[in-house]
């Protein structure tokens, strides 16, 4: 089961990977979900995003929505 968190994009890395700071202060790597890639949604540093993180790896997540 995926957990959904809210965070702010801190840094844009190559390959549509982003460093996201969650509300609880953790830094995780986030990659864009397929829906965001298909619709050419831009995510920039400073944007607030929804991030889904699996229970298996807490250091990576999928950005599913830009707020």
PDB file of N, CA, C and O in Angstrom:
ATOM      1  N   UNK A   1       0.835  -1.175   0.000  1.00  0.00           N
ATOM      2  CA  UNK A   1       0.000   0.000   0.000  1.00  0.00           C
ATOM      3  C   UNK A   1       0.886   1.247   0.000  1.00  0.00           C
ATOM      4  O   UNK A   1       1.845   1.331   0.746  1.00  0.00           O
ATOM      5  N   UNK A   2       0.558   2.208  -0.848  1.00  0.00           N
ATOM      6  CA  UNK A   2       1.328   3.437  -0.963  1.00  0.00           C
ATOM      7  C   UNK A   2       0.830   4.467   0.024  1.00  0.00           C
ATOM      8  O   UNK A   2      -0.369   4.594   0.269  1.00  0.00           O
ATOM      9  N   UNK A   3       1.762   5.226   0.586  1.00  0.00           N
ATOM     10  CA  UNK A   3       1.413   6.325   1.470  1.00  0.00           C
ATOM     11  C   UNK A   3       1.586   7.621   0.698  1.00  0.00           C
ATOM     12  O   UNK A   3       2.546   7.783  -0.047  1.00  0.00           O
ATOM     13  N   UNK A   4       0.682   8.553   0.861  1.00  0.00           N
ATOM     14  CA  UNK A   4       0.735   9.830   0.160  1.00  0.00           C
ATOM     15  C   UNK A   4       1.224  10.917   1.113  1.00  0.00           C
ATOM     16  O   UNK A   4       0.729  11.038   2.229  1.00  0.00           O
ATOM     17  N   UNK A   5       2.210  11.681   0.658  1.00  0.00           N
ATOM     18  CA  UNK A   5       2.765  12.776   1.430  1.00  0.00           C
ATOM     19  C   UNK A   5       2.731  14.042   0.604  1.00  0.00           C
ATOM     20  O   UNK A   5       2.684  13.998  -0.620  1.00  0.00           O
ATOM     21  N   UNK A   6       2.791  15.172   1.279  1.00  0.00           N
ATOM     22  CA  UNK A   6       2.895  16.467   0.622  1.00  0.00           C
ATOM     23  C   UNK A   6       4.289  17.012   0.873  1.00  0.00           C
ATOM     24  O   UNK A   6       4.811  16.885   1.978  1.00  0.00           O
ATOM     25  N   UNK A   7       4.883  17.596  -0.159  1.00  0.00           N
ATOM     26  CA  UNK A   7       6.223  18.143  -0.001  1.00  0.00           C
ATOM     27  C   UNK A   7       6.477  19.280  -0.960  1.00  0.00           C
ATOM     28  O   UNK A   7       5.639  19.608  -1.802  1.00  0.00           O
ATOM     29  N   UNK A   8       7.632  19.879  -0.827  1.00  0.00           N
ATOM     30  CA  UNK A   8       8.041  20.992  -1.679  1.00  0.00           C
ATOM     31  C   UNK A   8       9.301  20.573  -2.433  1.00  0.00           C
ATOM     32  O   UNK A   8      10.235  20.030  -1.842  1.00  0.00           O
ATOM     33  N   UNK A   9       9.319  20.820  -3.734  1.00  0.00           N
ATOM     34  CA  UNK A   9      10.463  20.460  -4.569  1.00  0.00           C
ATOM     35  C   UNK A   9      11.620  21.394  -4.227  1.00  0.00           C
ATOM     36  O   UNK A   9      11.504  22.611  -4.303  1.00  0.00           O
ATOM     37  N   UNK A  10      12.743  20.804  -3.820  1.00  0.00           N
ATOM     38  CA  UNK A  10      13.934  21.572  -3.452  1.00  0.00           C
ATOM     39  C   UNK A  10      14.869  21.766  -4.633  1.00  0.00           C
ATOM     40  O   UNK A  10      15.456  22.834  -4.788  1.00  0.00           O
ATOM     41  N   UNK A  11      15.031  20.706  -5.446  1.00  0.00           N
ATOM     42  CA  UNK A  11      16.046  20.744  -6.506  1.00  0.00           C
ATOM     43  C   UNK A  11      15.604  19.857  -7.656  1.00  0.00           C
ATOM     44  O   UNK A  11      15.019  18.798  -7.444  1.00  0.00           O
ATOM     45  N   UNK A  12      15.880  20.299  -8.882  1.00  0.00           N
ATOM     46  CA  UNK A  12      15.615  19.495 -10.076  1.00  0.00           C
ATOM     47  C   UNK A  12      16.921  18.842 -10.508  1.00  0.00           C
ATOM     48  O   UNK A  12      17.924  19.519 -10.719  1.00  0.00           O
ATOM     49  N   UNK A  13      16.898  17.524 -10.625  1.00  0.00           N
ATOM     50  CA  UNK A  13      18.068  16.753 -11.040  1.00  0.00           C
ATOM     51  C   UNK A  13      17.863  16.265 -12.468  1.00  0.00           C
ATOM     52  O   UNK A  13      16.745  16.283 -12.983  1.00  0.00           O
ATOM     53  N   UNK A  14      18.904  15.809 -13.147  1.00  0.00           N
ATOM     54  CA  UNK A  14      18.747  15.323 -14.526  1.00  0.00           C
ATOM     55  C   UNK A  14      17.821  14.107 -14.601  1.00  0.00           C
ATOM     56  O   UNK A  14      17.738  13.318 -13.672  1.00  0.00           O
ATOM     57  N   UNK A  15      17.122  13.979 -15.731  1.00  0.00           N
ATOM     58  CA  UNK A  15      16.270  12.817 -15.960  1.00  0.00           C
ATOM     59  C   UNK A  15      14.928  12.893 -15.276  1.00  0.00           C
ATOM     60  O   UNK A  15      14.395  11.861 -14.867  1.00  0.00           O
ATOM     61  N   UNK A  16      14.374  14.069 -15.111  1.00  0.00           N
ATOM     62  CA  UNK A  16      13.076  14.300 -14.444  1.00  0.00           C
ATOM     63  C   UNK A  16      13.015  13.654 -13.069  1.00  0.00           C
ATOM     64  O   UNK A  16      12.020  13.064 -12.675  1.00  0.00           O
ATOM     65  N   UNK A  17      14.104  13.778 -12.325  1.00  0.00           N
ATOM     66  CA  UNK A  17      14.140  13.364 -10.922  1.00  0.00           C
ATOM     67  C   UNK A  17      14.269  14.621 -10.083  1.00  0.00           C
ATOM     68  O   UNK A  17      14.968  15.567 -10.455  1.00  0.00           O
ATOM     69  N   UNK A  18      13.592  14.649  -8.951  1.00  0.00           N
ATOM     70  CA  UNK A  18      13.549  15.837  -8.111  1.00  0.00           C
ATOM     71  C   UNK A  18      13.870  15.467  -6.670  1.00  0.00           C
ATOM     72  O   UNK A  18      13.522  14.390  -6.209  1.00  0.00           O
ATOM     73  N   UNK A  19      14.506  16.391  -5.968  1.00  0.00           N
ATOM     74  CA  UNK A  19      14.729  16.236  -4.536  1.00  0.00           C
ATOM     75  C   UNK A  19      13.587  16.970  -3.844  1.00  0.00           C
ATOM     76  O   UNK A  19      13.401  18.167  -4.041  1.00  0.00           O
ATOM     77  N   UNK A  20      12.806  16.237  -3.054  1.00  0.00           N
ATOM     78  CA  UNK A  20      11.597  16.780  -2.436  1.00  0.00           C
ATOM     79  C   UNK A  20      11.749  16.750  -0.915  1.00  0.00           C
ATOM     80  O   UNK A  20      12.162  15.736  -0.342  1.00  0.00           O
ATOM     81  N   UNK A  21      11.412  17.870  -0.273  1.00  0.00           N
ATOM     82  CA  UNK A  21      11.419  17.935   1.186  1.00  0.00           C
ATOM     83  C   UNK A  21       9.986  17.754   1.668  1.00  0.00           C
ATOM     84  O   UNK A  21       9.101  18.538   1.339  1.00  0.00           O
ATOM     85  N   UNK A  22       9.761  16.687   2.439  1.00  0.00           N
ATOM     86  CA  UNK A  22       8.428  16.388   2.941  1.00  0.00           C
ATOM     87  C   UNK A  22       8.093  17.287   4.122  1.00  0.00           C
ATOM     88  O   UNK A  22       8.953  17.966   4.684  1.00  0.00           O
ATOM     89  N   UNK A  23       6.808  17.265   4.504  1.00  0.00           N
ATOM     90  CA  UNK A  23       6.355  18.107   5.613  1.00  0.00           C
ATOM     91  C   UNK A  23       7.037  17.751   6.925  1.00  0.00           C
ATOM     92  O   UNK A  23       7.220  18.607   7.778  1.00  0.00           O
ATOM     93  N   UNK A  24       7.418  16.483   7.081  1.00  0.00           N
ATOM     94  CA  UNK A  24       8.066  16.075   8.335  1.00  0.00           C
ATOM     95  C   UNK A  24       9.582  16.315   8.312  1.00  0.00           C
ATOM     96  O   UNK A  24      10.275  15.948   9.253  1.00  0.00           O
ATOM     97  N   UNK A  25      10.114  16.921   7.256  1.00  0.00           N
ATOM     98  CA  UNK A  25      11.514  17.307   7.204  1.00  0.00           C
ATOM     99  C   UNK A  25      12.427  16.348   6.462  1.00  0.00           C
ATOM    100  O   UNK A  25      13.596  16.655   6.258  1.00  0.00           O
ATOM    101  N   UNK A  26      11.920  15.191   6.036  1.00  0.00           N
ATOM    102  CA  UNK A  26      12.755  14.226   5.312  1.00  0.00           C
ATOM    103  C   UNK A  26      12.994  14.679   3.882  1.00  0.00           C
ATOM    104  O   UNK A  26      12.128  15.299   3.276  1.00  0.00           O
ATOM    105  N   UNK A  27      14.157  14.351   3.337  1.00  0.00           N
ATOM    106  CA  UNK A  27      14.464  14.595   1.929  1.00  0.00           C
ATOM    107  C   UNK A  27      14.387  13.272   1.184  1.00  0.00           C
ATOM    108  O   UNK A  27      15.012  12.286   1.595  1.00  0.00           O
ATOM    109  N   UNK A  28      13.600  13.225   0.104  1.00  0.00           N
ATOM    110  CA  UNK A  28      13.461  12.016  -0.700  1.00  0.00           C
ATOM    111  C   UNK A  28      13.635  12.379  -2.168  1.00  0.00           C
ATOM    112  O   UNK A  28      13.502  13.540  -2.564  1.00  0.00           O
ATOM    113  N   UNK A  29      13.944  11.371  -2.977  1.00  0.00           N
ATOM    114  CA  UNK A  29      14.009  11.557  -4.426  1.00  0.00           C
ATOM    115  C   UNK A  29      12.648  11.219  -5.013  1.00  0.00           C
ATOM    116  O   UNK A  29      12.046  10.200  -4.655  1.00  0.00           O
ATOM    117  N   UNK A  30      12.158  12.053  -5.906  1.00  0.00           N
ATOM    118  CA  UNK A  30      10.876  11.809  -6.541  1.00  0.00           C
ATOM    119  C   UNK A  30      11.009  11.836  -8.045  1.00  0.00           C
ATOM    120  O   UNK A  30      11.757  12.635  -8.600  1.00  0.00           O
ATOM    121  N   UNK A  31      10.288  10.933  -8.702  1.00  0.00           N
ATOM    122  CA  UNK A  31      10.269  10.923 -10.164  1.00  0.00           C
ATOM    123  C   UNK A  31       8.839  11.189 -10.618  1.00  0.00           C
ATOM    124  O   UNK A  31       7.885  10.963  -9.873  1.00  0.00           O
ATOM    125  N   UNK A  32       8.690  11.665 -11.844  1.00  0.00           N
ATOM    126  CA  UNK A  32       7.371  12.033 -12.349  1.00  0.00           C
ATOM    127  C   UNK A  32       6.555  10.800 -12.708  1.00  0.00           C
ATOM    128  O   UNK A  32       7.081   9.863 -13.320  1.00  0.00           O
ATOM    129  N   UNK A  33       5.288  10.812 -12.369  1.00  0.00           N
ATOM    130  CA  UNK A  33       4.380   9.752 -12.785  1.00  0.00           C
ATOM    131  C   UNK A  33       4.119   9.887 -14.282  1.00  0.00           C
ATOM    132  O   UNK A  33       4.303  10.949 -14.877  1.00  0.00           O
ATOM    133  N   UNK A  34       3.694   8.807 -14.896  1.00  0.00           N
ATOM    134  CA  UNK A  34       3.472   8.782 -16.337  1.00  0.00           C
ATOM    135  C   UNK A  34       2.453   9.788 -16.815  1.00  0.00           C
ATOM    136  O   UNK A  34       2.588  10.361 -17.894  1.00  0.00           O
ATOM    137  N   UNK A  35       1.416  10.023 -16.012  1.00  0.00           N
ATOM    138  CA  UNK A  35       0.378  10.985 -16.382  1.00  0.00           C
ATOM    139  C   UNK A  35       0.949  12.388 -16.522  1.00  0.00           C
ATOM    140  O   UNK A  35       0.567  13.144 -17.414  1.00  0.00           O
ATOM    141  N   UNK A  36       1.868  12.748 -15.619  1.00  0.00           N
ATOM    142  CA  UNK A  36       2.476  14.079 -15.684  1.00  0.00           C
ATOM    143  C   UNK A  36       3.391  14.206 -16.896  1.00  0.00           C
ATOM    144  O   UNK A  36       3.477  15.266 -17.515  1.00  0.00           O
ATOM    145  N   UNK A  37       4.088  13.126 -17.241  1.00  0.00           N
ATOM    146  CA  UNK A  37       4.952  13.151 -18.432  1.00  0.00           C
ATOM    147  C   UNK A  37       4.131  13.260 -19.710  1.00  0.00           C
ATOM    148  O   UNK A  37       4.467  14.024 -20.611  1.00  0.00           O
ATOM    149  N   UNK A  38       3.061  12.484 -19.803  1.00  0.00           N
ATOM    150  CA  UNK A  38       2.244  12.486 -21.019  1.00  0.00           C
ATOM    151  C   UNK A  38       1.594  13.839 -21.269  1.00  0.00           C
ATOM    152  O   UNK A  38       1.464  14.275 -22.410  1.00  0.00           O
ATOM    153  N   UNK A  39       1.165  14.508 -20.213  1.00  0.00           N
ATOM    154  CA  UNK A  39       0.488  15.794 -20.365  1.00  0.00           C
ATOM    155  C   UNK A  39       1.432  16.990 -20.252  1.00  0.00           C
ATOM    156  O   UNK A  39       0.985  18.125 -20.207  1.00  0.00           O
ATOM    157  N   UNK A  40       2.755  16.725 -20.220  1.00  0.00           N
ATOM    158  CA  UNK A  40       3.783  17.771 -20.206  1.00  0.00           C
ATOM    159  C   UNK A  40       3.591  18.761 -19.059  1.00  0.00           C
ATOM    160  O   UNK A  40       3.688  19.970 -19.247  1.00  0.00           O
ATOM    161  N   UNK A  41       3.296  18.230 -17.863  1.00  0.00           N
ATOM    162  CA  UNK A  41       3.151  19.075 -16.684  1.00  0.00           C
ATOM    163  C   UNK A  41       4.547  19.414 -16.176  1.00  0.00           C
ATOM    164  O   UNK A  41       5.358  18.533 -15.936  1.00  0.00           O
ATOM    165  N   UNK A  42       4.833  20.695 -16.026  1.00  0.00           N
ATOM    166  CA  UNK A  42       6.145  21.121 -15.561  1.00  0.00           C
ATOM    167  C   UNK A  42       6.167  21.170 -14.045  1.00  0.00           C
ATOM    168  O   UNK A  42       5.254  21.693 -13.421  1.00  0.00           O
ATOM    169  N   UNK A  43       7.221  20.658 -13.489  1.00  0.00           N
ATOM    170  CA  UNK A  43       7.456  20.728 -12.053  1.00  0.00           C
ATOM    171  C   UNK A  43       8.768  21.461 -11.854  1.00  0.00           C
ATOM    172  O   UNK A  43       9.794  21.079 -12.415  1.00  0.00           O
ATOM    173  N   UNK A  44       8.729  22.526 -11.077  1.00  0.00           N
ATOM    174  CA  UNK A  44       9.897  23.379 -10.867  1.00  0.00           C
ATOM    175  C   UNK A  44      10.231  23.457  -9.383  1.00  0.00           C
ATOM    176  O   UNK A  44       9.367  23.189  -8.541  1.00  0.00           O
ATOM    177  N   UNK A  45      11.462  23.787  -9.042  1.00  0.00           N
ATOM    178  CA  UNK A  45      11.796  23.973  -7.627  1.00  0.00           C
ATOM    179  C   UNK A  45      10.894  25.025  -6.989  1.00  0.00           C
ATOM    180  O   UNK A  45      10.633  26.075  -7.563  1.00  0.00           O
ATOM    181  N   UNK A  46      10.387  24.699  -5.812  1.00  0.00           N
ATOM    182  CA  UNK A  46       9.456  25.580  -5.113  1.00  0.00           C
ATOM    183  C   UNK A  46       8.015  25.142  -5.238  1.00  0.00           C
ATOM    184  O   UNK A  46       7.155  25.641  -4.504  1.00  0.00           O
ATOM    185  N   UNK A  47       7.710  24.222  -6.140  1.00  0.00           N
ATOM    186  CA  UNK A  47       6.339  23.730  -6.308  1.00  0.00           C
ATOM    187  C   UNK A  47       5.968  22.789  -5.178  1.00  0.00           C
ATOM    188  O   UNK A  47       6.791  22.018  -4.686  1.00  0.00           O
ATOM    189  N   UNK A  48       4.701  22.820  -4.792  1.00  0.00           N
ATOM    190  CA  UNK A  48       4.176  21.895  -3.802  1.00  0.00           C
ATOM    191  C   UNK A  48       3.593  20.700  -4.554  1.00  0.00           C
ATOM    192  O   UNK A  48       2.858  20.877  -5.528  1.00  0.00           O
ATOM    193  N   UNK A  49       3.935  19.480  -4.125  1.00  0.00           N
ATOM    194  CA  UNK A  49       3.539  18.278  -4.859  1.00  0.00           C
ATOM    195  C   UNK A  49       3.020  17.208  -3.903  1.00  0.00           C
ATOM    196  O   UNK A  49       3.321  17.217  -2.702  1.00  0.00           O
ATOM    197  N   UNK A  50       2.219  16.276  -4.463  1.00  0.00           N
ATOM    198  CA  UNK A  50       1.825  15.052  -3.778  1.00  0.00           C
ATOM    199  C   UNK A  50       2.804  13.975  -4.195  1.00  0.00           C
ATOM    200  O   UNK A  50       3.117  13.833  -5.378  1.00  0.00           O
ATOM    201  N   UNK A  51       3.254  13.188  -3.236  1.00  0.00           N
ATOM    202  CA  UNK A  51       4.251  12.160  -3.476  1.00  0.00           C
ATOM    203  C   UNK A  51       3.744  10.856  -2.889  1.00  0.00           C
ATOM    204  O   UNK A  51       3.293  10.822  -1.754  1.00  0.00           O
ATOM    205  N   UNK A  52       3.789   9.782  -3.687  1.00  0.00           N
ATOM    206  CA  UNK A  52       3.428   8.453  -3.196  1.00  0.00           C
ATOM    207  C   UNK A  52       4.707   7.691  -2.898  1.00  0.00           C
ATOM    208  O   UNK A  52       5.582   7.584  -3.749  1.00  0.00           O
ATOM    209  N   UNK A  53       4.797   7.157  -1.691  1.00  0.00           N
ATOM    210  CA  UNK A  53       5.974   6.399  -1.276  1.00  0.00           C
ATOM    211  C   UNK A  53       5.527   5.004  -0.868  1.00  0.00           C
ATOM    212  O   UNK A  53       4.564   4.850  -0.119  1.00  0.00           O
ATOM    213  N   UNK A  54       6.233   3.989  -1.356  1.00  0.00           N
ATOM    214  CA  UNK A  54       5.891   2.616  -0.986  1.00  0.00           C
ATOM    215  C   UNK A  54       6.467   2.290   0.384  1.00  0.00           C
ATOM    216  O   UNK A  54       7.359   2.972   0.890  1.00  0.00           O
ATOM    217  N   UNK A  55       5.979   1.228   0.951  1.00  0.00           N
ATOM    218  CA  UNK A  55       6.473   0.826   2.261  1.00  0.00           C
ATOM    219  C   UNK A  55       7.826   0.134   2.184  1.00  0.00           C
ATOM    220  O   UNK A  55       8.488  -0.070   3.188  1.00  0.00           O
ATOM    221  N   UNK A  56       8.274  -0.206   0.965  1.00  0.00           N
ATOM    222  CA  UNK A  56       9.518  -0.937   0.799  1.00  0.00           C
ATOM    223  C   UNK A  56      10.736  -0.036   0.752  1.00  0.00           C
ATOM    224  O   UNK A  56      11.814  -0.430   1.168  1.00  0.00           O
ATOM    225  N   UNK A  57      10.597   1.164   0.199  1.00  0.00           N
ATOM    226  CA  UNK A  57      11.729   2.085   0.073  1.00  0.00           C
ATOM    227  C   UNK A  57      11.268   3.494   0.439  1.00  0.00           C
ATOM    228  O   UNK A  57      10.515   4.120  -0.306  1.00  0.00           O
ATOM    229  N   UNK A  58      11.724   3.986   1.588  1.00  0.00           N
ATOM    230  CA  UNK A  58      11.291   5.306   2.060  1.00  0.00           C
ATOM    231  C   UNK A  58      12.103   6.452   1.476  1.00  0.00           C
ATOM    232  O   UNK A  58      11.812   7.606   1.748  1.00  0.00           O
ATOM    233  N   UNK A  59      13.115   6.147   0.667  1.00  0.00           N
ATOM    234  CA  UNK A  59      13.969   7.207   0.149  1.00  0.00           C
ATOM    235  C   UNK A  59      13.580   7.648  -1.261  1.00  0.00           C
ATOM    236  O   UNK A  59      14.144   8.607  -1.777  1.00  0.00           O
ATOM    237  N   UNK A  60      12.626   6.966  -1.886  1.00  0.00           N
ATOM    238  CA  UNK A  60      12.190   7.316  -3.241  1.00  0.00           C
ATOM    239  C   UNK A  60      10.673   7.332  -3.302  1.00  0.00           C
ATOM    240  O   UNK A  60      10.007   6.619  -2.563  1.00  0.00           O
ATOM    241  N   UNK A  61      10.143   8.141  -4.221  1.00  0.00           N
ATOM    242  CA  UNK A  61       8.700   8.205  -4.382  1.00  0.00           C
ATOM    243  C   UNK A  61       8.319   8.683  -5.765  1.00  0.00           C
ATOM    244  O   UNK A  61       9.164   9.108  -6.556  1.00  0.00           O
ATOM    245  N   UNK A  62       7.019   8.626  -6.050  1.00  0.00           N
ATOM    246  CA  UNK A  62       6.495   9.029  -7.346  1.00  0.00           C
ATOM    247  C   UNK A  62       5.654  10.291  -7.156  1.00  0.00           C
ATOM    248  O   UNK A  62       4.748  10.317  -6.328  1.00  0.00           O
ATOM    249  N   UNK A  63       5.966  11.321  -7.924  1.00  0.00           N
ATOM    250  CA  UNK A  63       5.202  12.562  -7.876  1.00  0.00           C
ATOM    251  C   UNK A  63       3.940  12.353  -8.709  1.00  0.00           C
ATOM    252  O   UNK A  63       4.016  12.127  -9.910  1.00  0.00           O
ATOM    253  N   UNK A  64       2.781  12.417  -8.051  1.00  0.00           N
ATOM    254  CA  UNK A  64       1.532  12.117  -8.732  1.00  0.00           C
ATOM    255  C   UNK A  64       0.694  13.360  -9.008  1.00  0.00           C
ATOM    256  O   UNK A  64      -0.224  13.313  -9.829  1.00  0.00           O
ATOM    257  N   UNK A  65       0.991  14.475  -8.333  1.00  0.00           N
ATOM    258  CA  UNK A  65       0.200  15.667  -8.566  1.00  0.00           C
ATOM    259  C   UNK A  65       0.988  16.915  -8.165  1.00  0.00           C
ATOM    260  O   UNK A  65       1.733  16.893  -7.199  1.00  0.00           O
ATOM    261  N   UNK A  66       0.808  17.955  -8.937  1.00  0.00           N
ATOM    262  CA  UNK A  66       1.403  19.264  -8.616  1.00  0.00           C
ATOM    263  C   UNK A  66       0.285  20.160  -8.109  1.00  0.00           C
ATOM    264  O   UNK A  66      -0.776  20.248  -8.729  1.00  0.00           O
ATOM    265  N   UNK A  67       0.507  20.813  -6.986  1.00  0.00           N
ATOM    266  CA  UNK A  67      -0.544  21.652  -6.396  1.00  0.00           C
ATOM    267  C   UNK A  67      -0.384  23.110  -6.764  1.00  0.00           C
ATOM    268  O   UNK A  67       0.677  23.601  -6.947  1.00  0.00           O
TER     269      UNK A  67
END
